[in-house]
Backbone as a ProteinNet text record, in pm:
[ID]
protein_1_A
[PRIMARY]
MESRRYLAAYVLFNQAVADHLGLHPTDVQCLSLLTAEPEPLTVKQIAELTGLTTGSATRLVDRLERGGYVTRTPDRQDRRRVLVAPVPERVDRVTALWDDLGQTWQTILDGDSEDELRAITRHMRRANDLSHTQIRRLRAMPKPE
[TERTIARY]
9911	9930.2	9894.9	9932.5	9901.9	9751.2	9678.8	9534.2	9474.4	9522.4	9474	9506.3	9626.1	9664.1	9576.5	9555.5	9472.9	9331.4	9270.8	9134.2	9127.3	9222.8	9224.6	9241.2	9327.5	9348.5	9218.9	9144.6	9019	8917.6	8905.9	8811.2	8846.6	8975.4	9018.8	8998.5	9021.1	8995.5	8847	8760.4	8616.2	8575.7	8638	8610	8650.1	8764.5	8810.7	8715.4	8666.6	8569	8442.7	8393.7	8272	8291.2	8404.9	8432.9	8433.7	8496.8	8504.4	8365	8275.3	8140.3	8042.5	8087.5	7997.8	7894.2	7931	7841.5	7899.7	7819	7864	7922.1	8025.6	8083.6	7981.6	7887.6	7785.2	7695.9	7671	7589.6	7657.4	7788.9	7864.9	7855.2	7870.1	7863.4	7722.5	7622.8	7484.6	7458.3	7506.3	7490.7	7559.7	7676.8	7747.9	7665.1	7606.7	7524.2	7397.3	7334.1	7212.5	7238.1	7351.4	7379.9	7428.2	7464.9	7507.3	7387.8	7273.9	7153.7	7075.6	7015.8	6941.8	6807.5	6752.3	6621.3	6629.3	6534	6528.1	6509.3	6546.8	6539.3	6443.5	6394.4	6316.8	6413.8	6365.4	6448.9	6492.1	6404.3	6439	6555.1	6553	6663.2	6792.9	6781.7	6899.8	6954.9	6866.6	6910	6984.4	6931.5	6996.4	7132.5	7141.8	7268.6	7375.7	7333.6	7429.4	7451.5	7359.9	7370.2	7314.5	7248.6	7187.2	7050.9	7003.1	6864.8	6775.5	6648.3	6559	6544.4	6549.1	6541.9	6662.3	6782.3	6903.7	6904.1	6856.9	6850.3	6751.4	6643	6545.6	6610.1	6686.4	6755.1	6858.6	6928.3	7025.1	6953.4	6841.1	6764.8	6710.6	6668.2	6622.2	6732.6	6856.2	6968.9	6993.4	6994.3	7020	6908	6786.2	6674.3	6684	6716	6733.6	6844.4	6949.6	7059.6	7030.6	6914.6	6876.8	6938.4	6997.9	7065	6970.7	6857.3	6761.8	6620	6529.3	6386.5	6317.1	6204.7	6116.6	5991.1	5953.3	5830.7	5754.6	5621.2	5542.5	5569.5	5574.3	5592.5	5461	5466.1	5343.7	5284.3	5370.8	5324.4	5261.5	5314	5268.4	5269.1	5154.6	5145.2	5185.6	5199.2	5244.5	5394.5	5464.8	5611.1	5651.4	5764.4	5822.6	5959.5	5987.2	6114.6	6206.1	6332.5	6433.9	6520.8	6531.3	6609.6	6706.3	6826.3	6921.1	6872.9	6906.7	6877.7	7002.5	6995	7115.4	7194.4	7126.8	7198.5	7278.5	7223	7289.4	7400	7373.7	7473	7591.1	7567.8	7677.8	7791.3	7756.6	7858.5	7954.1	7898.1	7978.4	8052.9	7983.2	8043.6	8160.8	8147	8256.3	8381.4	8361.8	8476	8537.8	8451.4	8501.9	8576.2	8520.2	8584.4	8720.4	8726.9	8853.4	8957.3	8918.7	9010.9	9038.6	8937.6	8950.5	9055.6	9077.3	9180.6	9316.2	9343.1	9469.8	9473	9360.8	9354.6	9376.5	9324.5	9338	9484.4	9570.4	9711.4	9777.9	9727	9789.2	9755.9	9656.2	9619.4	9671.8	9721.4	9761.4	9864.9	9956.1	10060.5	10022.7	9900.5	9859	9804.9	9835.1	9786.2	9637	9573.3	9431.5	9412.7	9505.6	9496.6	9507.6	9598.1	9613.3	9488.3	9431.5	9309.5	9193.3	9183.7	9079.7	9100.4	9225.2	9254.8	9218	9249.4	9215	9063.2	8993.5	8847	8787.9	8839.8	8792.8	8813.5	8930.1	8958	8858.6	8832	8737.9	8599.2	8554.5	8421.7	8418.6	8523.5	8530.3	8534.9	8612.8	8622.7	8488	8415.3	8282.3	8189	8186.8	8101.2	8139.3	8268.7	8314.1	8282.6	8296.8	8264	8119.2	8028.2	7887	7863.2	7931.4	7920.6	7972	8086.4	8144.6	8060.4	7998.7	7909.5	7792.5	7731.2	7619.5	7666.2	7783.9	7839.4	7861.1	7921.8	7944.9	7815.6	7716.1	7587.6	7516.9	7544.5	7483	7556.4	7677.7	7757.5	7716.5	7729.9	7705.2	7814.7	7776	7872	7968.8	8096.3	8191	8158.4	8191	8164.4	8278.5
-3176.5	-3139.5	-3255.8	-3376.9	-3491	-3511.3	-3488	-3501.7	-3399.9	-3277	-3173.7	-3211.1	-3261.4	-3302.6	-3419.4	-3514.3	-3631.7	-3588.4	-3503.2	-3459	-3376.7	-3288	-3208.2	-3298.1	-3397.6	-3489.4	-3563.3	-3605	-3675.6	-3583.5	-3460.5	-3365.9	-3341	-3322.1	-3298.7	-3423	-3540.8	-3666	-3677.8	-3648.4	-3653	-3555.8	-3437.3	-3339.4	-3395.5	-3461.9	-3520.5	-3630.2	-3712.4	-3817	-3751.5	-3650.9	-3581.9	-3517.9	-3450.8	-3389.3	-3494.1	-3607.2	-3715	-3764.7	-3771.4	-3822.1	-3714.1	-3588.5	-3478.9	-3450.7	-3476.4	-3454.3	-3350.6	-3304.9	-3217.1	-3307.2	-3263.1	-3347.4	-3392.1	-3304.4	-3342.3	-3451.9	-3449.4	-3553.5	-3689.7	-3691.7	-3816.8	-3871.5	-3784.2	-3829.3	-3873.8	-3805	-3845.8	-3984.7	-4010.5	-4144.3	-4249	-4214.4	-4306.5	-4336.2	-4233.2	-4252.6	-4331.2	-4299.3	-4371.5	-4520.2	-4553.3	-4694.5	-4766.8	-4692.6	-4755.2	-4785	-4726.6	-4746.4	-4868.4	-4943.2	-5063	-5032.1	-4914.9	-4878.1	-4740.9	-4710.1	-4575.1	-4470.6	-4347.2	-4238.5	-4130.5	-4050.7	-3933.1	-3818	-3712.8	-3594.9	-3538.6	-3542.7	-3492.3	-3573.1	-3703.9	-3787.2	-3756.9	-3732.9	-3696.1	-3563.6	-3469.6	-3340.2	-3359.9	-3444.8	-3470.2	-3537	-3633.3	-3703.1	-3612.7	-3523.9	-3439.1	-3304.8	-3267.4	-3136.8	-3024.2	-3059.2	-2958.1	-2918.6	-2803.1	-2768	-2859.9	-2869.1	-2954.6	-2900.7	-2767.4	-2709.6	-2748.7	-2739.9	-2779.4	-2928.6	-3008.1	-3153.7	-3186.5	-3111.9	-3132.8	-3103.6	-2994.6	-2962.8	-3069.5	-3121.8	-3229.5	-3351.5	-3389.8	-3505.6	-3477.8	-3353.2	-3317.1	-3343.4	-3299.5	-3320.2	-3469.3	-3545.1	-3689	-3759.7	-3714.5	-3774.2	-3741	-3616.6	-3579.1	-3661.6	-3692	-3772.2	-3921.2	-3961.2	-4102.3	-4184	-4117.2	-4187.5	-4231.1	-4161.3	-4195.5	-4187.3	-4252.2	-4239.8	-4197.1	-4131.6	-4095.5	-4181.3	-4241.9	-4321.7	-4291.4	-4294.5	-4272.3	-4383.2	-4345.7	-4442.3	-4518.5	-4648.8	-4729.8	-4721	-4694.8	-4685.8	-4549.4	-4445	-4308.8	-4235.8	-4223.8	-4169.9	-4023.7	-3954.4	-3814.9	-3807.2	-3916.6	-3917.5	-3972.8	-3923.5	-3971.9	-4029.2	-4147.2	-4213.8	-4198.9	-4178.1	-4163	-4288	-4352.9	-4476.6	-4466.9	-4522.5	-4523.8	-4617	-4583.4	-4667.9	-4753.1	-4882.4	-4966.4	-4960.4	-4966.1	-4967.4	-4838	-4727.3	-4598	-4579.2	-4623.2	-4610.9	-4703.4	-4809	-4899.6	-4824.6	-4717.8	-4634.9	-4574.7	-4525.3	-4467.1	-4577.6	-4685.8	-4798.2	-4856.9	-4867.5	-4922.2	-4835.5	-4704.9	-4615.1	-4631	-4634	-4653.3	-4786	-4891.3	-5023.1	-5022.3	-4958.2	-4950.8	-4874.4	-4759.5	-4680	-4747.6	-4817	-4881.9	-4991.3	-5057.5	-5161	-5102.1	-4983.6	-4917.6	-4872	-4816.7	-4774.1	-4893.6	-5008.7	-5128.7	-5163.9	-5134.3	-5172.4	-5105.5	-4989.4	-4926.3	-5001	-5090.3	-5169	-5312.5	-5353.5	-5492.3	-5541.8	-5458	-5502	-5492.8	-5448	-5431.1	-5560.9	-5582.1	-5701.9	-5683.6	-5792	-5785.7	-5687.3	-5688	-5592.9	-5449.2	-5424.9	-5289.9	-5248.2	-5340.2	-5309.2	-5279.8	-5354.6	-5327.3	-5188.5	-5151.7	-5019.5	-4909.2	-4930.7	-4832.3	-4818.7	-4930.7	-4928.9	-4859.7	-4890.9	-4826.2	-4674.3	-4632.3	-4489.7	-4426	-4493.3	-4437.8	-4420.9	-4519.5	-4509.7	-4395	-4382.6	-4272.1	-4137.9	-4128.8	-4004.2	-3968.9	-4067.4	-4045.4	-3989.8	-4054.2	-4008.4	-3866.7	-3843.1	-3711.3	-3606	-3641.4	-3546.3	-3500.8	-3594.4	-3558	-3470.2	-3499.8	-3416.7	-3275.8	-3266.9	-3136.2	-3058.6	-3128.1	-3062.3	-2999	-3073.9	-3018.6	-2898.4	-2908.4	-2797.8	-2674	-2692.9	-2581.2	-2514.8	-2593.2	-2537.7	-2458.9	-2490.7	-2420.6	-2290.4	-2275.3	-2156.5	-2038.4	-1917.1	-1800.4	-1792	-1742.6	-1728.4	-1613.8	-1628	-1518.4	-1401.9	-1285.1	-1166.4	-1136.8
-1134.4	-1273.2	-1367.8	-1328.2	-1416.1	-1428.5	-1319.4	-1324.6	-1421.8	-1417.9	-1510.1	-1654.8	-1677.8	-1813.9	-1861.1	-1771.9	-1803.8	-1842.6	-1760.2	-1787.7	-1916.7	-1936	-2058.1	-2180.8	-2170.6	-2283	-2315.7	-2213.1	-2238.8	-2305.2	-2256	-2315	-2461.6	-2490.4	-2628.4	-2715.6	-2658.6	-2730.8	-2763.8	-2666.5	-2688.7	-2799.3	-2801.1	-2906.1	-3042.9	-3049.5	-3175.7	-3223.1	-3130.9	-3165.9	-3220.6	-3149.7	-3193	-3329.8	-3349.5	-3479.5	-3590.4	-3563.4	-3662.7	-3701.8	-3602.9	-3626.9	-3671.7	-3668.4	-3704.1	-3597.4	-3472.2	-3358.6	-3264.2	-3172.3	-3065	-2955.2	-2884.2	-2778.1	-2672.4	-2639.3	-2542.1	-2597.8	-2728.8	-2792	-2779.8	-2800.9	-2789.9	-2647.7	-2548.9	-2410.5	-2373.9	-2426.3	-2400.5	-2458.1	-2579.9	-2637.5	-2551.1	-2499.2	-2411.3	-2286.3	-2227.4	-2108.2	-2140	-2252.4	-2290.7	-2311.5	-2373.3	-2399.5	-2274.6	-2171.2	-2045.3	-1954	-1984.8	-1903.1	-1951.8	-1858.7	-1900.5	-1967	-1940.9	-1993.9	-2059.9	-2148.1	-2204.4	-2094	-2123.2	-2026.1	-2073.4	-1979.5	-2015	-2040.7	-2102.9	-2124.7	-1989.7	-1892	-1757.9	-1699.6	-1714.8	-1665.9	-1740.8	-1871.3	-1950.6	-1899.8	-1871	-1817.7	-1685.6	-1599.8	-1470.5	-1488.6	-1578.5	-1602.1	-1661	-1750.8	-1820.7	-1753.5	-1664.1	-1600.3	-1684.6	-1793.7	-1879.2	-1824.1	-1863.5	-1833	-1916	-1879.7	-1958.5	-2100.4	-2116.8	-2251.4	-2335.8	-2276.3	-2349.2	-2376.9	-2281.3	-2302.2	-2413.8	-2421	-2529.2	-2664.1	-2673.8	-2799.5	-2833.6	-2732.4	-2754.7	-2811.8	-2751.1	-2799	-2939.6	-2964.4	-3099.8	-3202.2	-3170.9	-3264.4	-3286.5	-3176.4	-3188	-3265	-3245.1	-3317.9	-3467.3	-3500.7	-3642	-3707.5	-3630.6	-3683.6	-3687.6	-3635	-3634.9	-3522.4	-3423.2	-3313.3	-3201.8	-3187.4	-3082.1	-3136.7	-3064.3	-3092.3	-2964.9	-2983.3	-2871.1	-2882.2	-2771.2	-2769.4	-2642.1	-2649.1	-2527.2	-2424.9	-2299.2	-2190.9	-2172.9	-2178.7	-2164.4	-2023.8	-1924	-1785.3	-1755.4	-1819.3	-1794.4	-1928.7	-1989.6	-2126.3	-2134.9	-2021	-2022.3	-2046.8	-2020.7	-2036	-2172	-2218.2	-2344	-2310	-2362.5	-2338.7	-2459.1	-2429.5	-2533.2	-2531.1	-2645.2	-2655.3	-2771.8	-2754.8	-2866.4	-2977.4	-3100.5	-3216.5	-3238.4	-3205.9	-3208.2	-3338	-3452.5	-3579.9	-3600.2	-3557	-3574.7	-3470.7	-3348.5	-3241.6	-3268.8	-3346.2	-3384	-3452.1	-3524.1	-3590.7	-3487.3	-3377.5	-3269.6	-3196.3	-3168	-3095.7	-3173.2	-3304.6	-3386.4	-3374.2	-3373.1	-3357.3	-3218.9	-3115.7	-2978.6	-2966.5	-3025.5	-3018.1	-3086.3	-3202.7	-3275.2	-3193.2	-3142.4	-3061.4	-2927.1	-2875.1	-2744.9	-2741.1	-2853.4	-2858	-2823.9	-2874.1	-2843.5	-2698.3	-2650.7	-2510.7	-2417.7	-2456.4	-2373.8	-2349.1	-2443.9	-2429.5	-2308.1	-2264.7	-2146.6	-2018.4	-2025	-1907.1	-1913.4	-2028	-2047.9	-1947.9	-1905.4	-1813.6	-1667.3	-1636.7	-1497	-1438.5	-1311.9	-1242.4	-1210.2	-1168.7	-1129.1	-1013.7	-916.9	-805.5	-853.9	-947.8	-1001.9	-1079.7	-1156.1	-1230.6	-1136.1	-1026	-926.3	-865.2	-838.6	-781.8	-883	-1009	-1112.1	-1122.4	-1122.6	-1130.3	-1008.3	-891.8	-768.6	-777.8	-826.6	-842.5	-940.3	-1052	-1150	-1090	-1013.2	-949.6	-849.8	-768.8	-672	-743.4	-850.6	-926.5	-988.2	-1038.1	-1093.5	-986.1	-868.9	-759.8	-715.5	-700.3	-657.6	-763.4	-889.3	-996.5	-985.9	-962.1	-949.6	-827.1	-718.7	-598.9	-626.8	-692.9	-723	-824.1	-916.6	-1012.8	-939	-847.5	-769.8	-688.3	-629.8	-550.6	-637.9	-755	-846.8	-890.1	-917.9	-964.8	-855.8	-730.7	-619.2	-584.7	-633.1	-601.3	-689.7	-634.8	-721.2	-827.8	-944.1	-1054.1	-1023.2	-1059.6	-1039.3	-1132.5	-1088.6	-1172.9	-1263.8
[MASK]
+++++++++++++++++++++++++++++++++++++++++++++++++++++++++++++++++++++++++++++++++++++++++++++++++++++++++++++++++++++++++++++++++++++++++++++++++

């Protein structure tokens, strides 16, 4: 039950962040993923990361580009590909909000020992990996009627 409450609280928090910024929740998460990557991504890679179809990922990138959050540039290695990169000055708006809110979130970890923090980090990495596995499993299953 606590896991369900935790996940629901995060989803609702993400919705509140998106509402505050005037973005869609998926757009906020896409920006988070884009800024976590060392290099720009293709729309296909964004689709794979988010689980969206390439058409939906294209519309997501269109929205972010209209908002000034990302740019599209031709790939110098393969001119058929287009790379999507965050616009640092615009993403700073989102980052500033995350940083402000993050200071408060940090306080829940302040009393934890290094061993406890390593255990929490290990759990987060495992949960991330398992989430991706479960997402692939769900997508392969027939839809309920």
